[in-house]
PDB file of C-alpha atoms and ligand atoms in Angstrom:
ATOM      1  CA  MET A  17     -14.145  36.514  64.659  1.00  0.00           C
ATOM      2  CA  LYS A  18     -14.437  38.993  67.406  1.00  0.00           C
ATOM      3  CA  VAL A  19     -10.972  39.161  69.193  1.00  0.00           C
ATOM      4  CA  SER A  20     -11.160  39.375  72.990  1.00  0.00           C
ATOM      5  CA  SER A  21      -8.430  40.356  75.141  1.00  0.00           C
ATOM      6  CA  THR A  22     -10.180  38.484  78.123  1.00  0.00           C
ATOM      7  CA  LEU A  23     -10.480  35.265  75.900  1.00  0.00           C
ATOM      8  CA  THR A  24      -6.813  35.577  74.729  1.00  0.00           C
ATOM      9  CA  ALA A  25      -5.619  35.970  78.441  1.00  0.00           C
ATOM     10  CA  GLN A  26      -7.661  32.693  79.230  1.00  0.00           C
ATOM     11  CA  ASN A  27      -6.504  30.933  76.662  1.00  0.00           C
ATOM     12  CA  GLN A  28      -3.000  31.467  77.501  1.00  0.00           C
ATOM     13  CA  HIS A  29      -3.598  30.260  81.230  1.00  0.00           C
ATOM     14  CA  VAL A  30      -0.850  28.211  82.733  1.00  0.00           C
ATOM     15  CA  THR A  31      -0.425  27.634  86.444  1.00  0.00           C
ATOM     16  CA  ILE A  32       2.663  29.403  87.587  1.00  0.00           C
ATOM     17  CA  ARG A  33       4.922  28.018  90.544  1.00  0.00           C
ATOM     18  CA  SER A  34       8.223  29.901  90.138  1.00  0.00           C
ATOM     19  CA  PHE A  35       8.514  33.496  90.645  1.00  0.00           C
ATOM     20  CA  THR A  36      11.035  36.243  90.456  1.00  0.00           C
ATOM     21  CA  GLN A  37      12.057  38.219  93.606  1.00  0.00           C
ATOM     22  CA  GLU A  38      10.221  41.270  92.015  1.00  0.00           C
ATOM     23  CA  GLY A  39       7.346  42.475  94.339  1.00  0.00           C
ATOM     24  CA  ILE A  40       3.878  43.549  93.143  1.00  0.00           C
ATOM     25  CA  SER A  41       2.718  47.037  94.015  1.00  0.00           C
ATOM     26  CA  GLU A  42      -0.046  47.991  96.437  1.00  0.00           C
ATOM     27  CA  GLU A  43      -1.485  49.929  93.217  1.00  0.00           C
ATOM     28  CA  MET A  44      -1.373  46.918  90.978  1.00  0.00           C
ATOM     29  CA  LEU A  45      -2.879  44.504  93.540  1.00  0.00           C
ATOM     30  CA  THR A  46      -5.853  46.952  94.230  1.00  0.00           C
ATOM     31  CA  GLN A  47      -6.398  47.413  90.748  1.00  0.00           C
ATOM     32  CA  ILE A  48      -6.937  43.375  90.394  1.00  0.00           C
ATOM     33  CA  LEU A  49      -8.903  43.254  93.699  1.00  0.00           C
ATOM     34  CA  GLU A  50     -11.420  45.690  92.610  1.00  0.00           C
ATOM     35  CA  ALA A  51     -12.056  44.345  89.532  1.00  0.00           C
ATOM     36  CA  ALA A  52     -12.450  40.779  90.971  1.00  0.00           C
ATOM     37  CA  ARG A  53     -14.671  42.363  93.580  1.00  0.00           C
ATOM     38  CA  ARG A  54     -17.029  42.924  90.915  1.00  0.00           C
ATOM     39  CA  SER A  55     -17.524  39.134  90.285  1.00  0.00           C
ATOM     40  CA  PRO A  56     -21.005  37.896  90.586  1.00  0.00           C
ATOM     41  CA  THR A  57     -22.369  36.676  94.263  1.00  0.00           C
ATOM     42  CA  SER A  58     -25.304  34.807  95.045  1.00  0.00           C
ATOM     43  CA  SER A  59     -28.261  36.892  96.055  1.00  0.00           C
ATOM     44  CA  ASN A  60     -25.713  39.836  96.604  1.00  0.00           C
ATOM     45  CA  MET A  61     -24.693  38.129  99.731  1.00  0.00           C
ATOM     46  CA  GLN A  62     -20.805  38.709  99.032  1.00  0.00           C
ATOM     47  CA  ALA A  63     -20.358  35.618 101.542  1.00  0.00           C
ATOM     48  CA  TYR A  64     -16.396  35.823 101.097  1.00  0.00           C
ATOM     49  CA  SER A  65     -13.391  37.606 102.321  1.00  0.00           C
ATOM     50  CA  VAL A  66      -9.771  37.765 100.954  1.00  0.00           C
ATOM     51  CA  ILE A  67      -7.057  38.249 102.905  1.00  0.00           C
ATOM     52  CA  VAL A  68      -3.639  39.521 101.694  1.00  0.00           C
ATOM     53  CA  VAL A  69      -0.542  38.043 103.264  1.00  0.00           C
ATOM     54  CA  ARG A  70       3.097  39.834 102.344  1.00  0.00           C
ATOM     55  CA  ASN A  71       4.668  38.976 105.506  1.00  0.00           C
ATOM     56  CA  PRO A  72       7.250  36.309 105.117  1.00  0.00           C
ATOM     57  CA  ASP A  73       6.978  34.638 108.211  1.00  0.00           C
ATOM     58  CA  VAL A  74       3.287  34.006 107.804  1.00  0.00           C
ATOM     59  CA  LYS A  75       4.136  32.910 104.056  1.00  0.00           C
ATOM     60  CA  GLN A  76       6.449  30.421 105.600  1.00  0.00           C
ATOM     61  CA  GLU A  77       4.077  29.066 108.064  1.00  0.00           C
ATOM     62  CA  LEU A  78       1.279  28.650 105.602  1.00  0.00           C
ATOM     63  CA  ALA A  79       3.856  26.937 103.094  1.00  0.00           C
ATOM     64  CA  VAL A  80       4.518  24.298 105.976  1.00  0.00           C
ATOM     65  CA  LEU A  81       0.763  23.885 106.427  1.00  0.00           C
ATOM     66  CA  ALA A  82       0.234  23.265 102.535  1.00  0.00           C
ATOM     67  CA  GLY A  83       2.751  20.371 102.708  1.00  0.00           C
ATOM     68  CA  ASN A  84       5.886  22.063 102.261  1.00  0.00           C
ATOM     69  CA  GLN A  85       4.677  24.093  99.007  1.00  0.00           C
ATOM     70  CA  LYS A  86       7.717  26.152  98.335  1.00  0.00           C
ATOM     71  CA  HIS A  87       5.768  28.897  96.020  1.00  0.00           C
ATOM     72  CA  VAL A  88       3.613  29.803  98.889  1.00  0.00           C
ATOM     73  CA  GLU A  89       6.949  30.988 100.684  1.00  0.00           C
ATOM     74  CA  THR A  90       8.343  32.437  97.873  1.00  0.00           C
ATOM     75  CA  CYS A  91       5.709  34.327  96.030  1.00  0.00           C
ATOM     76  CA  PRO A  92       5.497  38.099  97.065  1.00  0.00           C
ATOM     77  CA  VAL A  93       1.666  38.023  97.673  1.00  0.00           C
ATOM     78  CA  PHE A  94      -0.249  35.399  99.012  1.00  0.00           C
ATOM     79  CA  LEU A  95      -4.056  35.566  98.890  1.00  0.00           C
ATOM     80  CA  ALA A  96      -6.294  33.659 101.236  1.00  0.00           C
ATOM     81  CA  PHE A  97     -10.031  33.152  99.724  1.00  0.00           C
ATOM     82  CA  CYS A  98     -12.182  32.708 102.376  1.00  0.00           C
ATOM     83  CA  ALA A  99     -15.871  31.686 102.480  1.00  0.00           C
ATOM     84  CA  ASP A 100     -17.272  33.842 105.162  1.00  0.00           C
ATOM     85  CA  LEU A 101     -20.663  33.592 106.815  1.00  0.00           C
ATOM     86  CA  HIS A 102     -19.396  35.749 109.910  1.00  0.00           C
ATOM     87  CA  ARG A 103     -20.252  38.941 108.415  1.00  0.00           C
ATOM     88  CA  LEU A 104     -23.693  37.807 107.396  1.00  0.00           C
ATOM     89  CA  LYS A 105     -24.250  36.276 111.061  1.00  0.00           C
ATOM     90  CA  THR A 106     -23.193  40.061 112.444  1.00  0.00           C
ATOM     91  CA  VAL A 107     -25.330  41.629 109.866  1.00  0.00           C
ATOM     92  CA  CYS A 108     -28.261  39.253 110.804  1.00  0.00           C
ATOM     93  CA  GLU A 109     -28.003  40.287 114.225  1.00  0.00           C
ATOM     94  CA  LEU A 110     -28.463  43.906 113.562  1.00  0.00           C
ATOM     95  CA  HIS A 111     -31.611  43.124 112.542  1.00  0.00           C
ATOM     96  CA  ASP A 112     -32.334  40.876 115.577  1.00  0.00           C
ATOM     97  CA  ALA A 113     -32.403  37.633 113.417  1.00  0.00           C
ATOM     98  CA  GLU A 114     -30.717  34.602 114.020  1.00  0.00           C
ATOM     99  CA  MET A 115     -28.495  33.495 110.885  1.00  0.00           C
ATOM    100  CA  THR A 116     -29.390  29.977 109.651  1.00  0.00           C
ATOM    101  CA  ASN A 117     -26.654  27.812 108.754  1.00  0.00           C
ATOM    102  CA  ASN A 118     -26.581  24.436 106.522  1.00  0.00           C
ATOM    103  CA  LEU A 119     -25.286  22.964 103.369  1.00  0.00           C
ATOM    104  CA  GLU A 120     -26.761  25.717 101.259  1.00  0.00           C
ATOM    105  CA  THR A 121     -24.756  28.448 103.131  1.00  0.00           C
ATOM    106  CA  PHE A 122     -21.837  26.624 103.051  1.00  0.00           C
ATOM    107  CA  ILE A 123     -22.024  26.137  99.420  1.00  0.00           C
ATOM    108  CA  ILE A 124     -23.022  30.054  98.644  1.00  0.00           C
ATOM    109  CA  SER A 125     -19.872  31.001 100.431  1.00  0.00           C
ATOM    110  CA  THR A 126     -17.614  28.685  98.837  1.00  0.00           C
ATOM    111  CA  ILE A 127     -18.738  29.475  95.535  1.00  0.00           C
ATOM    112  CA  ASP A 128     -18.599  33.271  96.048  1.00  0.00           C
ATOM    113  CA  ALA A 129     -15.035  32.899  97.338  1.00  0.00           C
ATOM    114  CA  SER A 130     -14.262  30.669  94.283  1.00  0.00           C
ATOM    115  CA  LEU A 131     -15.786  33.100  91.805  1.00  0.00           C
ATOM    116  CA  VAL A 132     -13.567  35.918  93.247  1.00  0.00           C
ATOM    117  CA  GLY A 133     -10.559  33.927  93.523  1.00  0.00           C
ATOM    118  CA  MET A 134     -10.954  32.923  89.751  1.00  0.00           C
ATOM    119  CA  SER A 135     -11.397  36.628  88.854  1.00  0.00           C
ATOM    120  CA  VAL A 136      -8.276  37.545  90.646  1.00  0.00           C
ATOM    121  CA  GLN A 137      -6.406  35.016  88.667  1.00  0.00           C
ATOM    122  CA  THR A 138      -7.561  35.935  85.196  1.00  0.00           C
ATOM    123  CA  GLY A 139      -7.245  39.860  86.103  1.00  0.00           C
ATOM    124  CA  ALA A 140      -3.498  38.931  87.317  1.00  0.00           C
ATOM    125  CA  GLU A 141      -2.694  36.848  84.322  1.00  0.00           C
ATOM    126  CA  SER A 142      -4.157  39.586  82.313  1.00  0.00           C
ATOM    127  CA  MET A 143      -1.516  41.952  83.811  1.00  0.00           C
ATOM    128  CA  GLY A 144       1.412  39.531  83.037  1.00  0.00           C
ATOM    129  CA  LEU A 145       1.576  38.058  86.612  1.00  0.00           C
ATOM    130  CA  GLY A 146       1.445  34.435  87.229  1.00  0.00           C
ATOM    131  CA  ALA A 147      -0.813  32.444  89.962  1.00  0.00           C
ATOM    132  CA  VAL A 148      -1.161  29.186  91.481  1.00  0.00           C
ATOM    133  CA  MET A 149      -4.132  28.318  93.485  1.00  0.00           C
ATOM    134  CA  ILE A 150      -3.627  26.418  96.681  1.00  0.00           C
ATOM    135  CA  GLY A 151      -6.390  23.889  97.631  1.00  0.00           C
ATOM    136  CA  ALA A 152      -3.727  22.609 100.365  1.00  0.00           C
ATOM    137  CA  MET A 153      -5.129  25.415 102.368  1.00  0.00           C
ATOM    138  CA  ARG A 154      -7.656  22.674 103.558  1.00  0.00           C
ATOM    139  CA  ASN A 155      -5.160  20.259 104.798  1.00  0.00           C
ATOM    140  CA  HIS A 156      -5.047  21.844 108.094  1.00  0.00           C
ATOM    141  CA  PRO A 157      -7.961  24.520 108.432  1.00  0.00           C
ATOM    142  CA  ARG A 158      -8.011  25.039 111.943  1.00  0.00           C
ATOM    143  CA  GLU A 159      -4.070  25.909 112.086  1.00  0.00           C
ATOM    144  CA  VAL A 160      -4.621  28.068 108.927  1.00  0.00           C
ATOM    145  CA  ALA A 161      -7.517  29.781 110.526  1.00  0.00           C
ATOM    146  CA  ALA A 162      -5.504  30.426 113.754  1.00  0.00           C
ATOM    147  CA  LEU A 163      -2.455  31.965 111.735  1.00  0.00           C
ATOM    148  CA  LEU A 164      -4.866  34.279 109.816  1.00  0.00           C
ATOM    149  CA  GLY A 165      -7.070  35.304 112.768  1.00  0.00           C
ATOM    150  CA  LEU A 166     -10.351  33.949 111.154  1.00  0.00           C
ATOM    151  CA  PRO A 167     -13.321  33.961 113.395  1.00  0.00           C
ATOM    152  CA  GLN A 168     -16.067  31.058 113.699  1.00  0.00           C
ATOM    153  CA  HIS A 169     -17.721  30.731 110.553  1.00  0.00           C
ATOM    154  CA  VAL A 170     -14.996  31.398 108.258  1.00  0.00           C
ATOM    155  CA  TYR A 171     -12.769  28.840 106.326  1.00  0.00           C
ATOM    156  CA  VAL A 172      -9.897  29.260 103.898  1.00  0.00           C
ATOM    157  CA  SER A 173     -11.695  27.616 100.917  1.00  0.00           C
ATOM    158  CA  PHE A 174      -8.103  27.986  98.951  1.00  0.00           C
ATOM    159  CA  GLY A 175      -5.304  30.017  98.612  1.00  0.00           C
ATOM    160  CA  MET A 176      -3.311  31.770  95.679  1.00  0.00           C
ATOM    161  CA  CYS A 177       0.257  32.533  95.309  1.00  0.00           C
ATOM    162  CA  LEU A 178       0.930  35.891  92.919  1.00  0.00           C
ATOM    163  CA  GLY A 179       4.003  36.966  91.609  1.00  0.00           C
ATOM    164  CA  TRP A 180       6.165  37.649  88.410  1.00  0.00           C
ATOM    165  CA  PRO A 181       6.567  34.516  86.408  1.00  0.00           C
ATOM    166  CA  ASP A 182      10.393  33.656  86.351  1.00  0.00           C
ATOM    167  CA  ARG A 183      10.565  33.374  82.700  1.00  0.00           C
ATOM    168  CA  ASP A 184      13.137  30.246  82.444  1.00  0.00           C
ATOM    169  CA  LYS A 185      10.405  28.107  84.199  1.00  0.00           C
ATOM    170  CA  ILE A 186       7.241  29.013  82.624  1.00  0.00           C
ATOM    171  CA  PRO A 187       5.791  25.367  81.810  1.00  0.00           C
ATOM    172  CA  PRO A 188       4.138  24.549  78.540  1.00  0.00           C
ATOM    173  CA  GLN A 189       0.201  24.408  79.043  1.00  0.00           C
ATOM    174  CA  LYS A 190      -1.240  21.387  80.304  1.00  0.00           C
ATOM    175  CA  PRO A 191      -3.563  19.526  77.930  1.00  0.00           C
ATOM    176  CA  ARG A 192      -7.157  19.420  78.595  1.00  0.00           C
ATOM    177  CA  LEU A 193      -9.547  16.684  78.105  1.00  0.00           C
ATOM    178  CA  PRO A 194     -11.341  16.982  74.688  1.00  0.00           C
ATOM    179  CA  ALA A 195     -14.019  19.541  74.610  1.00  0.00           C
ATOM    180  CA  ASP A 196     -16.982  17.069  73.883  1.00  0.00           C
ATOM    181  CA  LEU A 197     -16.000  15.012  77.071  1.00  0.00           C
ATOM    182  CA  VAL A 198     -16.680  18.076  79.280  1.00  0.00           C
ATOM    183  CA  ILE A 199     -19.250  20.534  76.955  1.00  0.00           C
ATOM    184  CA  HIS A 200     -22.661  18.637  76.561  1.00  0.00           C
ATOM    185  CA  GLN A 201     -25.004  19.967  74.150  1.00  0.00           C
ATOM    186  CA  GLU A 202     -28.783  20.017  75.470  1.00  0.00           C
ATOM    187  CA  LYS A 203     -28.399  17.071  77.733  1.00  0.00           C
ATOM    188  CA  TYR A 204     -25.773  15.076  79.730  1.00  0.00           C
ATOM    189  CA  ASP A 205     -24.040  12.655  77.017  1.00  0.00           C
ATOM    190  CA  MET A 206     -23.157   9.596  79.250  1.00  0.00           C
ATOM    191  CA  THR A 207     -20.914   7.894  76.882  1.00  0.00           C
ATOM    192  CA  ILE A 208     -17.196   8.357  77.823  1.00  0.00           C
ATOM    193  CA  PRO A 209     -15.377   6.706  74.921  1.00  0.00           C
ATOM    194  CA  LYS A 210     -12.145   4.852  76.420  1.00  0.00           C
ATOM    195  CA  SER A 211     -10.081   5.717  73.115  1.00  0.00           C
ATOM    196  CA  LYS A 212     -10.545   9.518  74.221  1.00  0.00           C
ATOM    197  CA  ILE A 213      -9.513   8.627  77.853  1.00  0.00           C
ATOM    198  CA  GLU A 214      -6.332   6.882  76.572  1.00  0.00           C
ATOM    199  CA  ALA A 215      -5.771   9.726  73.996  1.00  0.00           C
ATOM    200  CA  HIS A 216      -5.886  12.189  76.823  1.00  0.00           C
ATOM    201  CA  ASN A 217      -3.321   9.779  78.928  1.00  0.00           C
ATOM    202  CA  THR A 218      -1.035   9.956  75.999  1.00  0.00           C
ATOM    203  CA  GLU A 219      -1.286  13.454  75.472  1.00  0.00           C
ATOM    204  CA  LEU A 220      -0.496  14.197  79.173  1.00  0.00           C
ATOM    205  CA  ALA A 221       2.223  11.750  79.508  1.00  0.00           C
ATOM    206  CA  GLN A 222       4.180  13.448  76.413  1.00  0.00           C
ATOM    207  CA  HIS A 223       3.747  16.983  78.358  1.00  0.00           C
ATOM    208  CA  TYR A 224       4.923  15.147  81.656  1.00  0.00           C
ATOM    209  CA  ALA A 225       7.836  13.444  79.747  1.00  0.00           C
ATOM    210  CA  ASN A 226       8.960  17.031  78.208  1.00  0.00           C
ATOM    211  CA  LEU A 227       9.196  18.082  81.737  1.00  0.00           C
ATOM    212  CA  GLY A 228      11.388  15.254  82.564  1.00  0.00           C
ATOM    213  CA  LYS A 229       8.791  13.281  84.797  1.00  0.00           C
ATOM    214  CA  ASN A 230       7.850   9.751  84.020  1.00  0.00           C
ATOM    215  CA  LEU A 231       4.473   8.412  85.727  1.00  0.00           C
ATOM    216  CA  ASP A 232       4.020   4.699  86.787  1.00  0.00           C
ATOM    217  CA  VAL A 233       0.452   4.845  86.069  1.00  0.00           C
ATOM    218  CA  ALA A 234      -1.665   6.407  83.195  1.00  0.00           C
ATOM    219  CA  ALA A 235      -1.032   9.944  83.208  1.00  0.00           C
ATOM    220  CA  TRP A 236      -4.753  10.940  83.896  1.00  0.00           C
ATOM    221  CA  SER A 237      -6.957   8.626  84.501  1.00  0.00           C
ATOM    222  CA  GLY A 238      -4.550   6.255  86.509  1.00  0.00           C
ATOM    223  CA  VAL A 239      -3.587   9.266  88.836  1.00  0.00           C
ATOM    224  CA  ILE A 240      -7.401   9.974  89.068  1.00  0.00           C
ATOM    225  CA  ALA A 241      -8.022   6.397  89.846  1.00  0.00           C
ATOM    226  CA  ARG A 242      -5.239   6.456  92.535  1.00  0.00           C
ATOM    227  CA  ASN A 243      -6.430   9.517  94.097  1.00  0.00           C
ATOM    228  CA  LEU A 244      -9.800   8.874  94.408  1.00  0.00           C
ATOM    229  CA  SER A 245      -9.805   5.350  95.399  1.00  0.00           C
ATOM    230  CA  ARG A 246      -9.208   6.571  99.075  1.00  0.00           C
ATOM    231  CA  PRO A 247     -11.273   9.337 100.662  1.00  0.00           C
ATOM    232  CA  LEU A 248      -9.923  12.728 100.384  1.00  0.00           C
ATOM    233  CA  ARG A 249      -9.324  14.927 103.661  1.00  0.00           C
ATOM    234  CA  PRO A 250     -11.626  12.589 105.375  1.00  0.00           C
ATOM    235  CA  ASP A 251     -11.847  14.868 108.503  1.00  0.00           C
ATOM    236  CA  LEU A 252     -12.618  18.285 106.726  1.00  0.00           C
ATOM    237  CA  GLN A 253     -16.406  17.862 107.103  1.00  0.00           C
ATOM    238  CA  VAL A 254     -15.843  17.572 111.145  1.00  0.00           C
ATOM    239  CA  THR A 255     -13.312  20.084 111.251  1.00  0.00           C
ATOM    240  CA  LEU A 256     -15.408  22.500 109.322  1.00  0.00           C
ATOM    241  CA  GLU A 257     -18.509  22.008 111.381  1.00  0.00           C
ATOM    242  CA  ASP A 258     -16.543  22.637 114.096  1.00  0.00           C
ATOM    243  CA  MET A 259     -15.328  26.039 113.019  1.00  0.00           C
ATOM    244  CA  GLY A 260     -19.122  26.903 112.451  1.00  0.00           C
ATOM    245  CA  PHE A 261     -20.073  25.416 108.916  1.00  0.00           C
ATOM    246  CA  ASN A 262     -23.361  23.499 109.872  1.00  0.00           C
ATOM    247  CA  ILE A 263     -22.978  21.154 106.608  1.00  0.00           C
ATOM    248  CA  SER A 264     -24.688  18.238 107.791  1.00  0.00           C
ATOM    249  CA  GLY A 265     -27.644  20.167 109.346  1.00  0.00           C
ATOM    250  CA  VAL A 266     -31.109  21.089 108.228  1.00  0.00           C
ATOM    251  CA  GLY A 267     -30.766  24.961 108.695  1.00  0.00           C
ATOM    252  CA  GLU A 268     -29.885  25.405 112.561  1.00  0.00           C
ATOM    253  CA  ARG A 269     -29.088  28.633 113.898  1.00  0.00           C
ATOM    254  CA  ALA A 270     -25.431  29.449 113.588  1.00  0.00           C
TER     255      ALA A 270
HETATM  256  C1  LIG B   1      -9.148  24.965  93.672  1.00  0.00           C
HETATM  257  C2  LIG B   1      -7.682  24.340  93.191  1.00  0.00           C
HETATM  258  C3  LIG B   1      -6.617  24.082  93.903  1.00  0.00           C
HETATM  259  C4  LIG B   1      -5.372  23.933  93.677  1.00  0.00           C
HETATM  260  N1  LIG B   1      -4.184  23.634  94.653  1.00  0.00           N
HETATM  261  C5  LIG B   1      -2.829  23.511  94.191  1.00  0.00           C
HETATM  262  C6  LIG B   1      -2.137  23.231  95.100  1.00  0.00           C
HETATM  263  O1  LIG B   1      -2.294  22.933  96.317  1.00  0.00           O
HETATM  264  N2  LIG B   1      -0.872  23.134  94.864  1.00  0.00           N
HETATM  265  C7  LIG B   1      -0.484  23.489  93.577  1.00  0.00           C
HETATM  266  O2  LIG B   1       0.724  23.221  93.139  1.00  0.00           O
HETATM  267  N3  LIG B   1      -1.244  23.345  92.301  1.00  0.00           N
HETATM  268  C8  LIG B   1      -2.611  23.698  92.885  1.00  0.00           C
HETATM  269  N4  LIG B   1      -3.544  24.053  91.688  1.00  0.00           N
HETATM  270  C9  LIG B   1      -3.193  24.027  90.576  1.00  0.00           C
HETATM  271  C10 LIG B   1      -3.802  22.752  89.788  1.00  0.00           C
HETATM  272  O3  LIG B   1      -2.843  21.783  89.746  1.00  0.00           O
HETATM  273  C11 LIG B   1      -3.612  23.121  88.052  1.00  0.00           C
HETATM  274  O4  LIG B   1      -4.603  24.084  88.057  1.00  0.00           O
HETATM  275  C12 LIG B   1      -3.973  21.894  87.206  1.00  0.00           C
HETATM  276  O5  LIG B   1      -2.989  21.019  87.721  1.00  0.00           O
HETATM  277  C13 LIG B   1      -3.926  22.369  85.959  1.00  0.00           C
HETATM  278  O6  LIG B   1      -2.626  23.023  85.389  1.00  0.00           O
HETATM  279  P1  LIG B   1      -2.774  24.195  84.693  1.00  0.00           P
HETATM  280  O7  LIG B   1      -3.711  25.250  85.438  1.00  0.00           O
HETATM  281  O8  LIG B   1      -1.288  24.846  84.323  1.00  0.00           O
HETATM  282  O9  LIG B   1      -3.444  24.279  83.328  1.00  0.00           O
HETATM  283  C14 LIG B   1      -5.174  24.005  92.168  1.00  0.00           C
HETATM  284  C15 LIG B   1      -6.077  24.490  91.368  1.00  0.00           C
HETATM  285  C16 LIG B   1      -7.238  24.590  91.679  1.00  0.00           C
HETATM  286  C17 LIG B   1      -8.376  25.075  90.993  1.00  0.00           C
END
C-alpha cells in the first residue's frame, strides 16, 4: 500500500480544545494559509475571506459570542472563515454589472469558505498544531460581523481556534459511524440497520465514559434526536438575509 503523509495526518485527526501558551509564528501561519489558498473554489470565484485574530480582547469577545467557549479566548490564533460576496459585488461593478444574489451564491461562498477552512485544519494538524472549528460563530452573526468589521454580503460561516495542543489534554479519537453507513456504492442505500446505530451508540458511550462523561440518552442517536427535534438557529436565515445574503430570493440584484 502507498504511504501518504496527508492520509496519515487525516487519520490521526482529533479536535483539540486545550492549548499551551506557545504562540504560532507568522511564518508558520503564512505557510498554512498559503497552502490552504490552493483549495479548489467554485468557478474560480474565491468567494471567501479569512480573518486572522490574535488580539486577546477580540478573542475574548468572540469567546463570549460563541457561548463562552474558553478555547476561543485561550488559543493563540483564531481564524474566522467568511463566506464573502462583497469582493465579487465590487468586481462586478468594475464592469458596470450588478451582482445577482440567491441561494446558489450563498452556497458557493459557504462551500468556498468551508474548503479553505478544512485545508487549514489539515495543514495545521500536519505541522503538529491542534484545531477546533467553531460553528458557534453563527450564534450571533451580526455582533460577530460588527466586531470583525465585516461589510454587507459577508458572514462568518465558522471559526477555528489554532494552537499547540496541551499534551496532557489530547482526547482519544472520537468514534465514527461505520463506513458502510456513510459511503454508498453506486446508489444510495436507504437501509439504516438499527443494530449498527446501537453499536455506534455503545462505542461512543464508552468513549465518553472514558472521559468521565455519562449521558442520559443514547450517545449518538439520542443526542441527534434531542438536538434536531427543535429548529436550529431559527433566526439565522432572516439575519443572513439582512446581512446581504438573499437566500430565499430567485436572483435579485445584490
Ligand atoms: C462546522 C463545524 C463547527 C464546529 N463547531 C464547534 C464549536 O462551536 N465548538 C466546539 O467545541 N466544537 C465544534 N466543532 C467540532 C466538533 O464538535 C467535532 O469535530 C466533532 O465532535 C467530532 O470530533 P473530532 O473532530 O474530535 O473527531 C465543530 C466542527 C465543525 C465541522
